Coordinates of C-alpha atoms in Angstrom, one line a residue:
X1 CA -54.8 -5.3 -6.0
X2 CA -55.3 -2.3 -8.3
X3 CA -58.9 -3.8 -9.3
X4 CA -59.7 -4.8 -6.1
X5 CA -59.3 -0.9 -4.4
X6 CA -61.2 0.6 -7.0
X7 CA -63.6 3.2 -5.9
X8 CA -65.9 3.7 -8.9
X9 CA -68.8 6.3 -7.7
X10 CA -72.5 3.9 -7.7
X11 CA -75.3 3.4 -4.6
X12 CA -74.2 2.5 -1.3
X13 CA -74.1 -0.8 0.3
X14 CA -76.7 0.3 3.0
X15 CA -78.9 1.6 0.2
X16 CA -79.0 -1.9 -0.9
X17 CA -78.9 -4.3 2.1
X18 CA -80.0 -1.9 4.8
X19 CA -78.3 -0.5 7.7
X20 CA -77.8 -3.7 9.9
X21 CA -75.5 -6.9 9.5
X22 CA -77.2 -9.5 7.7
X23 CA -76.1 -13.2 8.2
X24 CA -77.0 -15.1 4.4
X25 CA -76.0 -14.2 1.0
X26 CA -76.4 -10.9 -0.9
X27 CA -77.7 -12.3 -4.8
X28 CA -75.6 -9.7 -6.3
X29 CA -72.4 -10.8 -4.9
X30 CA -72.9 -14.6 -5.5
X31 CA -73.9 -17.5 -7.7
X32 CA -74.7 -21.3 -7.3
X33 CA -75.3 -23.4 -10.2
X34 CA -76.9 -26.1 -8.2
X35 CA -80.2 -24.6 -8.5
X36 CA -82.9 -27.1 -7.2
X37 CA -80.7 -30.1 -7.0
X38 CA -78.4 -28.4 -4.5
X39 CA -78.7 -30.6 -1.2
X40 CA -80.0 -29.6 2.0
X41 CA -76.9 -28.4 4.1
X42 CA -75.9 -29.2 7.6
X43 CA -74.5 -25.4 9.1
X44 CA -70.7 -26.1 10.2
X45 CA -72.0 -22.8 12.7
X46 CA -75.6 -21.6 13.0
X47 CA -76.8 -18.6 11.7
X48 CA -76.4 -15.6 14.6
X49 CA -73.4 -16.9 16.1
X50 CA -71.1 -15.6 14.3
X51 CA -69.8 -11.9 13.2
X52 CA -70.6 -10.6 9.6
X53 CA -69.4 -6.8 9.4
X54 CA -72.0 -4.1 8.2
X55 CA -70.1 -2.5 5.1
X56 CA -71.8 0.5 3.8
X57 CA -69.9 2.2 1.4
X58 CA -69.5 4.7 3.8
X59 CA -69.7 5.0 7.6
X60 CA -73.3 6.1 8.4
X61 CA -74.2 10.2 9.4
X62 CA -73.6 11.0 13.2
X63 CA -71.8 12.4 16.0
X64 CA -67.7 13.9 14.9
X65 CA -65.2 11.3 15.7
X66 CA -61.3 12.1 16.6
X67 CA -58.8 9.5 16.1
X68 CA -55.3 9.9 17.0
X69 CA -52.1 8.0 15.4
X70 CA -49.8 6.3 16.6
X71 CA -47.1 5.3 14.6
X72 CA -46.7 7.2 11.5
X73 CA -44.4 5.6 9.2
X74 CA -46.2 4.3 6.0
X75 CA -48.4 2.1 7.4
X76 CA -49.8 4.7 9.7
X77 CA -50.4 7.3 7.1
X78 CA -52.5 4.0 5.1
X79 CA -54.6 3.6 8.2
X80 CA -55.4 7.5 8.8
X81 CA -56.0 7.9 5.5
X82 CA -59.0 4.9 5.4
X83 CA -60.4 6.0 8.5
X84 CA -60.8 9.9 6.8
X85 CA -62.2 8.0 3.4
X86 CA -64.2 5.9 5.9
X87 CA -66.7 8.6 7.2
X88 CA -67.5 12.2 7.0
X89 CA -66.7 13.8 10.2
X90 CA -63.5 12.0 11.3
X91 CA -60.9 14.7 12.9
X92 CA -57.8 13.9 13.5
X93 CA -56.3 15.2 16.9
X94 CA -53.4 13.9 17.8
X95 CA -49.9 12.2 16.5
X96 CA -47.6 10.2 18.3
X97 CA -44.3 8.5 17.1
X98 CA -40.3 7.8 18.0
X99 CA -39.3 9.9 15.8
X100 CA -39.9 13.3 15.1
X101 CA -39.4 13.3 11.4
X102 CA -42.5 10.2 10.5
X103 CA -44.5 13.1 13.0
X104 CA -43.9 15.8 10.3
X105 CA -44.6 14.0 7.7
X106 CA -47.8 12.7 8.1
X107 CA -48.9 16.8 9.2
X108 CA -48.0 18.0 5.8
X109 CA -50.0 15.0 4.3
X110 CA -52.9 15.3 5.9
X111 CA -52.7 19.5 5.6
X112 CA -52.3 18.7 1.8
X113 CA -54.8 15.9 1.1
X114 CA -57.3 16.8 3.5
X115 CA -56.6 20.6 4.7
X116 CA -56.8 19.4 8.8
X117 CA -54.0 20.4 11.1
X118 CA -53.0 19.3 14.2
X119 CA -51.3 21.3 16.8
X120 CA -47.9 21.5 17.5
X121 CA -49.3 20.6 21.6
X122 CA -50.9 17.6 19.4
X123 CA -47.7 15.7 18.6
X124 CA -45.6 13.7 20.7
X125 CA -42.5 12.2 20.5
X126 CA -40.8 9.3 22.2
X127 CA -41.5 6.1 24.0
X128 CA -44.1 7.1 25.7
X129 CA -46.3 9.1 23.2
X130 CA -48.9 6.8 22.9
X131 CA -49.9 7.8 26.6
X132 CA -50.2 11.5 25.3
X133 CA -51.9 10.5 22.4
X134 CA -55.1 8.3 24.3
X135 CA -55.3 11.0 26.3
X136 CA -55.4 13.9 24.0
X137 CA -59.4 13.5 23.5
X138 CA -60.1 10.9 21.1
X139 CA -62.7 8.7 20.3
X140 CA -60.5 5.7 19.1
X141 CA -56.3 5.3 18.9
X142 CA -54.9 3.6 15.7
X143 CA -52.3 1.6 16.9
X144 CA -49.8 1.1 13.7
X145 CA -46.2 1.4 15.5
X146 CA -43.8 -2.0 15.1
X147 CA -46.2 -5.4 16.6
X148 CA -44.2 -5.3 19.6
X149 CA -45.2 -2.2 21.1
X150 CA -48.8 -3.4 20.1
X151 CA -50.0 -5.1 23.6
X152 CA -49.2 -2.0 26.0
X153 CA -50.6 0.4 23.7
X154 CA -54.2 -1.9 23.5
X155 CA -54.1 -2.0 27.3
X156 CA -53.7 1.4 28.1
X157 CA -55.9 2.7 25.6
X158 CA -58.3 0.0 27.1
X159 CA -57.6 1.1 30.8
X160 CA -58.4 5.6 29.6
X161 CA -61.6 3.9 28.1
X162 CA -60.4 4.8 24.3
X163 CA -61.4 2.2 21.4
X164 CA -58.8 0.8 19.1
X165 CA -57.9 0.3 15.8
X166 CA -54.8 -2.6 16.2
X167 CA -53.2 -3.6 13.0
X168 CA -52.2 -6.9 12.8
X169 CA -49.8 -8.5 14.4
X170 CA -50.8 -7.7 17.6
X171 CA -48.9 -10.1 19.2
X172 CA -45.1 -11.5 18.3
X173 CA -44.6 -13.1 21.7
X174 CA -46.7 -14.9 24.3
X175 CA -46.5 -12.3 27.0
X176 CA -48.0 -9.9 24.7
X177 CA -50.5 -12.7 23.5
X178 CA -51.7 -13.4 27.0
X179 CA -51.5 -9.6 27.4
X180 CA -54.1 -8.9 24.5
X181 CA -56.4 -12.1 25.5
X182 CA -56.3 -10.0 29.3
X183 CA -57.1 -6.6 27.6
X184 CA -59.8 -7.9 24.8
X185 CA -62.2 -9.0 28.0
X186 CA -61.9 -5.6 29.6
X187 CA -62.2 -4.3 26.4
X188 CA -65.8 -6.3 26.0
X189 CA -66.6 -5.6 29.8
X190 CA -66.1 -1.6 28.9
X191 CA -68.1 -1.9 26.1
X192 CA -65.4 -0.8 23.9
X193 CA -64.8 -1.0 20.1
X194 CA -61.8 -3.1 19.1
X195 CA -60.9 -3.5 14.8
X196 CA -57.7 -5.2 13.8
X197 CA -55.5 -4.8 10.8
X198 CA -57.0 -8.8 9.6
X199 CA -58.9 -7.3 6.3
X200 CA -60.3 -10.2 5.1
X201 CA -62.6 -10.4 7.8
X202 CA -63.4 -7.2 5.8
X203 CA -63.1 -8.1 2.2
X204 CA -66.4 -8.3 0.6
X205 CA -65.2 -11.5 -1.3
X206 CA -63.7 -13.4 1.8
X207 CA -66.8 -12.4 3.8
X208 CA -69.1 -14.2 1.3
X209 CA -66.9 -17.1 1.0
X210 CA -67.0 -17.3 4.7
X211 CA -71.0 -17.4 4.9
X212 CA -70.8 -19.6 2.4
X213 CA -68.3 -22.3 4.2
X214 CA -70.2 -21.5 7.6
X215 CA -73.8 -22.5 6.0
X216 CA -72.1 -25.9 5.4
X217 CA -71.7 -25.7 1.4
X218 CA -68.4 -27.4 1.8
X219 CA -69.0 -29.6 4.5
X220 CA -67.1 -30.5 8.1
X221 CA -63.6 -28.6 7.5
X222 CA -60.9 -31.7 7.5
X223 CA -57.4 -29.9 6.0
X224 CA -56.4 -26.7 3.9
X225 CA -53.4 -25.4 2.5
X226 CA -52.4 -21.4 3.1
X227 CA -49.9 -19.3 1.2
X228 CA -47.8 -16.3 0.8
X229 CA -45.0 -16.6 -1.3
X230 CA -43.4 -12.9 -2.6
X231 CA -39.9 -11.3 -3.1
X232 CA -38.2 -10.0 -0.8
X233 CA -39.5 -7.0 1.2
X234 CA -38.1 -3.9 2.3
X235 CA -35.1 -3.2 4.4
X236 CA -33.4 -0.1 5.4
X237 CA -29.5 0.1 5.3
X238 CA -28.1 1.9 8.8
X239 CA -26.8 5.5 8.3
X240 CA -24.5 7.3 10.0
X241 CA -25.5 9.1 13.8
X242 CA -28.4 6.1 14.4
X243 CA -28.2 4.0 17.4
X244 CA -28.2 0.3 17.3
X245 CA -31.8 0.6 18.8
X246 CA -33.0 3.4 16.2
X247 CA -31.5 1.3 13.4
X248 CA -33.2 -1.4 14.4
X249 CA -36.7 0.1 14.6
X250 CA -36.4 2.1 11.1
X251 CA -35.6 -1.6 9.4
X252 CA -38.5 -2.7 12.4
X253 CA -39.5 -5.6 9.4
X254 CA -36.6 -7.7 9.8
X255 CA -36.0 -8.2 13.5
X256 CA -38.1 -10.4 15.3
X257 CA -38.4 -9.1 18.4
X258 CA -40.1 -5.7 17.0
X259 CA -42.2 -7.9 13.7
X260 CA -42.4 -11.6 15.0
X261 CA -40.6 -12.8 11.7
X262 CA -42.5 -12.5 8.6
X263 CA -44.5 -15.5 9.4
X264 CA -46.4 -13.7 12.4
X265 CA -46.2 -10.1 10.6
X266 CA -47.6 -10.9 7.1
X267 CA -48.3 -14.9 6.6
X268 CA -50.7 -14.4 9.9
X269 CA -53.5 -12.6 7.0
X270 CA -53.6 -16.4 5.5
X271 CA -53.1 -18.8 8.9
X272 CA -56.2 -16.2 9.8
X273 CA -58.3 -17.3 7.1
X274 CA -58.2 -20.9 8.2
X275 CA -58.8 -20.4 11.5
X276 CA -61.6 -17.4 10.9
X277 CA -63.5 -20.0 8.4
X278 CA -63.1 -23.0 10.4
X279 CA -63.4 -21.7 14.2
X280 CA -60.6 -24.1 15.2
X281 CA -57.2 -23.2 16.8
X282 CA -53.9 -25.6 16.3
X283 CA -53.1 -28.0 18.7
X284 CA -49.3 -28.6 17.8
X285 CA -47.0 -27.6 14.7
X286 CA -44.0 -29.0 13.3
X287 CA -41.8 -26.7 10.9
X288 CA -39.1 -26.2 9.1
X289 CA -37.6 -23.0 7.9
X290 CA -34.1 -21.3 7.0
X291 CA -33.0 -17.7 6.2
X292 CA -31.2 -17.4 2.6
X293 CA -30.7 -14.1 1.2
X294 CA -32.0 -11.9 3.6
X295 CA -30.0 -8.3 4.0
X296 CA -30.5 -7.5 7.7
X297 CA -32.1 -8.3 10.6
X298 CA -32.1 -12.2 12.7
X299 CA -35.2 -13.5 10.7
X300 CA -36.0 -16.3 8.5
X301 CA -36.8 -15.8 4.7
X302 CA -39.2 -19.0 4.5
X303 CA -41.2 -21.8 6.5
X304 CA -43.2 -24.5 5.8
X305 CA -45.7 -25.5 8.7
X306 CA -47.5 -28.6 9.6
X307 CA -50.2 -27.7 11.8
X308 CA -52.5 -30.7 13.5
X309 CA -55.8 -29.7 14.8
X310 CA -58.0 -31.7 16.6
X311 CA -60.3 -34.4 14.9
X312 CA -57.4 -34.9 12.9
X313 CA -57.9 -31.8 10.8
X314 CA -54.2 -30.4 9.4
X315 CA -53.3 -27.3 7.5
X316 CA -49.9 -26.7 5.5
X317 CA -48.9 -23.3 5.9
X318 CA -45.9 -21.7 3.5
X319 CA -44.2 -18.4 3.4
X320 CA -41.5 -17.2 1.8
X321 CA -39.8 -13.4 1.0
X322 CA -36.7 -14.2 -1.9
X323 CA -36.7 -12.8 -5.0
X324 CA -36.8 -14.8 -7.9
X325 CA -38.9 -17.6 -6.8
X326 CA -42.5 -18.1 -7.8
X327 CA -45.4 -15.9 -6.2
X328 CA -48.5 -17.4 -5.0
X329 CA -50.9 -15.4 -1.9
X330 CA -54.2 -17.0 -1.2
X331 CA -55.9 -20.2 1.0
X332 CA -57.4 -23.6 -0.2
X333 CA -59.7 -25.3 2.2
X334 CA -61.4 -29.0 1.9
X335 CA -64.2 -30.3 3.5
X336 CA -66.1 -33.1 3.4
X337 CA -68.7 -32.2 0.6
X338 CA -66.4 -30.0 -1.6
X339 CA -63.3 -27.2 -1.4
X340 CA -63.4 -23.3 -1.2
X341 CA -60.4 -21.5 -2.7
X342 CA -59.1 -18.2 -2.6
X343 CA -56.5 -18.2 -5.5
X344 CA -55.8 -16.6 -8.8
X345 CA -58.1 -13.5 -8.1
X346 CA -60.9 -16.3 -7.7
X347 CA -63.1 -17.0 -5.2
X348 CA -64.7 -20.1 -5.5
X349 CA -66.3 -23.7 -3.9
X350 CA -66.3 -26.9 -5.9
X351 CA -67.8 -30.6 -4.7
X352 CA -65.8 -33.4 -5.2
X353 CA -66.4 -33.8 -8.7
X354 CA -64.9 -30.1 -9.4
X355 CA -68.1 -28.8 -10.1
X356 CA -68.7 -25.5 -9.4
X357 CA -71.0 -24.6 -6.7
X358 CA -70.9 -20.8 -6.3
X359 CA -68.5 -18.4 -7.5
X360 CA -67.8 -14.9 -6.3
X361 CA -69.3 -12.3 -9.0
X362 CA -66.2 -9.8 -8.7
X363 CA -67.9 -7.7 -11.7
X364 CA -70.8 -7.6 -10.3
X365 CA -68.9 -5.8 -7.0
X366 CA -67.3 -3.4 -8.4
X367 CA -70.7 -2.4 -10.7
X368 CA -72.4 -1.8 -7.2
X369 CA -70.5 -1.2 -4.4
X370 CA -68.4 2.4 -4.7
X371 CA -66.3 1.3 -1.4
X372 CA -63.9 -1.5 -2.1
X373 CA -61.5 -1.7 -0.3
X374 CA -61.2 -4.1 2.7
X375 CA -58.7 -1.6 4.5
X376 CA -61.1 1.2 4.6
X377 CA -64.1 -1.0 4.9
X378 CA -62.6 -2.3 8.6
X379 CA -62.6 1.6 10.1
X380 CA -66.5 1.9 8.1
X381 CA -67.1 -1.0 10.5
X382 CA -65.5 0.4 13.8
X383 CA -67.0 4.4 13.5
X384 CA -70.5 2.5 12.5
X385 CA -70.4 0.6 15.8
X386 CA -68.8 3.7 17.8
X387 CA -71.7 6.0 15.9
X388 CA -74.4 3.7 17.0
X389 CA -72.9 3.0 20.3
X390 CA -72.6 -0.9 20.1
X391 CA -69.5 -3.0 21.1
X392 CA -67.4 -5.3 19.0
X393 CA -64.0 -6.5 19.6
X394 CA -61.8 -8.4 17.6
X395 CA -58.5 -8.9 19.2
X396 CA -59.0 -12.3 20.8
X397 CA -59.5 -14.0 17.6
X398 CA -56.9 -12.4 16.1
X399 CA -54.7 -12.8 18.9
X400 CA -55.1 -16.7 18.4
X401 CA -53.7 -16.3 15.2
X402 CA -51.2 -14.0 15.8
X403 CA -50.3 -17.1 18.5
X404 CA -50.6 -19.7 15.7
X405 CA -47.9 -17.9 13.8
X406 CA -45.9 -17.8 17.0
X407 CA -46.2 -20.8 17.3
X408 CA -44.9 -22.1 13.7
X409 CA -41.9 -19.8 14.3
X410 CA -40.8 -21.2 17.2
X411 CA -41.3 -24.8 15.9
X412 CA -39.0 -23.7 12.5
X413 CA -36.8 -22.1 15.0
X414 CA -35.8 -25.0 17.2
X415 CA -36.5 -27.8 14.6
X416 CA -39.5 -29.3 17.6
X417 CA -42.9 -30.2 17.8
X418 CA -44.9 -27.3 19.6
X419 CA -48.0 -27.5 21.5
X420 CA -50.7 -25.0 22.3
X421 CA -50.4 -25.1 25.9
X422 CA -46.5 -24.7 25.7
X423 CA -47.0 -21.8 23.9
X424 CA -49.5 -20.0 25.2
X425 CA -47.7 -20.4 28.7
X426 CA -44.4 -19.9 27.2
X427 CA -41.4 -17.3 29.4
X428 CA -41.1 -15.3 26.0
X429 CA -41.4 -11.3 25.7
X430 CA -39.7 -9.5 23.7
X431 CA -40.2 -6.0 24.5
X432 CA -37.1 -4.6 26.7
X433 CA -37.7 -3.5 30.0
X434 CA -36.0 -0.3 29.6
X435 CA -36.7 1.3 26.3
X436 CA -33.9 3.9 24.9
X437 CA -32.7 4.5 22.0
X438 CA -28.9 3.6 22.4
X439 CA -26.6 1.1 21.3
X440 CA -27.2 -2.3 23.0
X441 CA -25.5 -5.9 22.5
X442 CA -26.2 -6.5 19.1
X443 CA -24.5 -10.1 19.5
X444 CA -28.0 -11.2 21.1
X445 CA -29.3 -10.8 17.9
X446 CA -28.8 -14.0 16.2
X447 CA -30.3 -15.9 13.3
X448 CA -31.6 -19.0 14.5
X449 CA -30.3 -22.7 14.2
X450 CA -32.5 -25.4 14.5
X451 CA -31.6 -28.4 16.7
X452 CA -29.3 -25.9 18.6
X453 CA -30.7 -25.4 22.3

């Protein structure tokens, strides 16, 4: 990861491509050894109907842009800190969290690393901070508090006519999927600018393997395999004065009505890869998953997913947090003329033989492009569209995935075949009517057993 963020100082993307998206390959980036003999390809998508990002180095000159936060644990002080890497001109105005203390926090940050202050009448604390946040005067809300809070924040945000950044997931339930489909058309209709927290779409490598795949070099998509196997991630023990509620949304990562279990939180990034390369979306999954050594929480620490697509297309998906086990993060897609693979800090598309086709020229990245990193790269894409006053919104597809996920949880959870329409229509929201932070009945909060209904 540490290669992969590097920001060695040479000439700007723009200075090399130009200042609009360009659908094709960049010969510095990319490298095909079929030379001549390489066939003519059948696009699995046509050129122009579908989004490549404009990544300059840096977001291009123009008007000041003011974000405000909300959410400011560590995830939220990541996001401000690539949207202030991401453009010159980018003020921040206003902070918004739960808890006073993550508030505090990111002000001496950003008065350290970056000199900015924001007023004291700038940050809010509470439930219902993100309302004084959207309407503080900004240009575009980053939206980093836990997933479950994610669809009301997008909608009223959408509603005061404020763009978004949303990091993923922005969904854990199907109300607040159907809630996000709702808000992404008014979104479009408003002409608003919508980024989420998906960085692959974002990742100079992915984005080449995905022009790549959609040019046809692999063929018709017919099955892939997707992965994110690590140790076990953080957890936060309860101390002594917290509520059950505050508790709860400090160690937000291991309860699945505030993350969506770490299939819809983290393991989304990779279901999102299939479904962003192929343009399909799952028809039915069958799962299995269990919970072993995790500390807190009512989640799962592993699934394995079978998900059928139509034409008969299938993709095994596999996630797992325990320590001690073997690592492996990255996607493997077949098609009918060869494979593409993102595995082993290699990017790469082979025909059925094995032979190499083209391979992603990581060197030759990091001699020529100073901005690498995909999570800065997304808010270079967002203040370019906001600067030049276009619209682009990403939550529906990434709502889809977020759903897939959803779906793959639920069919681990009860040990049944789900379908898309059951899903999608499905009585399930998570997000308590009345929010306080208090002590609730914590016996609701069970691990679950499949086959038990």
């Amino acid at each position: 990861m540490s290669k992969k963020i590097s920001r060695k100082d040479f000439l700007s993307y723009s200075a090399l491509l130009g200042v609009s998206a360009v659908v094709g390959s960049s010969p510095i980036l990319t490298s095909c050894s079929g030379g001549d003999k390489t066939p003519a390809l059948k696009p699995l998508r046509e050129a122009g109907t579908y989004y490549v990002p404009d990544m300059p180095d840096k977001a291009y000159e123009g008007r000041e842009i003011k974000v405000g936060l909300i959410g400011c644990g560590g995830r939220g002080t990541g996001a401000l800190n690539d949207a202030l890497l991401a453009a010159d001109g980018v003020k921040v105005v206003a902070l918004g969290d739960v808890f006073a203390d993550r508030i505090e926090g990111v002000r001496r940050w950003l008065k350290d690393s970056y000199g900015q202050e924001v007023a004291d009448d700038k940050c809010f604390v509470g439930f219902d901070a993100y309302k004084k946040v959207i309407d503080a005067g900004i240009d575009y809300v980053i939206c980093t508090t836990p997933p479950v809070f994610r669809p009301q924040q997008f909608a009223y945000a959408t509603q005061q006519g404020v763009s978004s950044f949303l990091e993923k997931p922005i969904a854990v339930d199907a109300a607040g999927y159907r809630s996000i489909m709702a808000t992404a058309r008014q979104a479009k209709a408003n002409g608003l600018v919508v980024v989420t927290g998906t960085q692959r779409h974002h990742e100079r490598s992915y984005v080449e393997g995905f022009k790549k795949v959609q040019e046809g070099l692999i063929g018709d998509i017919v099955s892939g395999a997707v992965y994110w196997n690590q140790g076990q991630l953080w957890y936060r023990n309860r101390e002594a004065g917290w509520s059950d509620v505050e508790w709860m949304i400090r160690d937000w990562v291991n309860w699945k009505w505030l993350s969506g279990d770490h299939i819809v939180e983290q393991h989304v990034h990779n279901i999102d890869v299939f479904l962003w390369m192929s343009g399909l979306k799952p028809q039915r999954a069958t799962a299995q998953g269990a919970r072993h050594r995790r500390v807190t929480g009512d989640q799962f620490d592993q699934f394995s997913v079978d998900f059928e697509f139509e034409n008969g297309v299938r993709l095994h998906s596999v996630c797992r947090q325990i320590n001690g086990c073997s690592s492996c993060i990255g996607e493997f897609i077949q098609g009918t003329k060869g494979s593409w693979s993102a595995m082993n800090n290699e990017h790469v598309i082979k025909d059925l033989e094995g032979n190499v086709l083209w391979k992603y020229d990581f060197s030759a990245e990091e001699q020529n492009f100073k901005q690498r990193n995909p999570y800065t790269l997304e808010h270079v894409d967002l203040i370019n569209h906001l600067r030049k006053g276009t619209s682009h919104v990403e939550a529906e597809e990434c709502a889809i995935s977020c759903l897939a996920g959803i779906m793959g949880r639920e069919a681990a959870y009860t040990g049944a075949t789900v379908n898309w329409d059951e899903i999608s229509g499905a009585d399930m929201n998570f997000l308590p009517e009345k929010l306080e932070l208090c002590d609730v009945d914590m016996s609701q909060y069970k691990v679950p057993v499949p086959g038990n209904k």
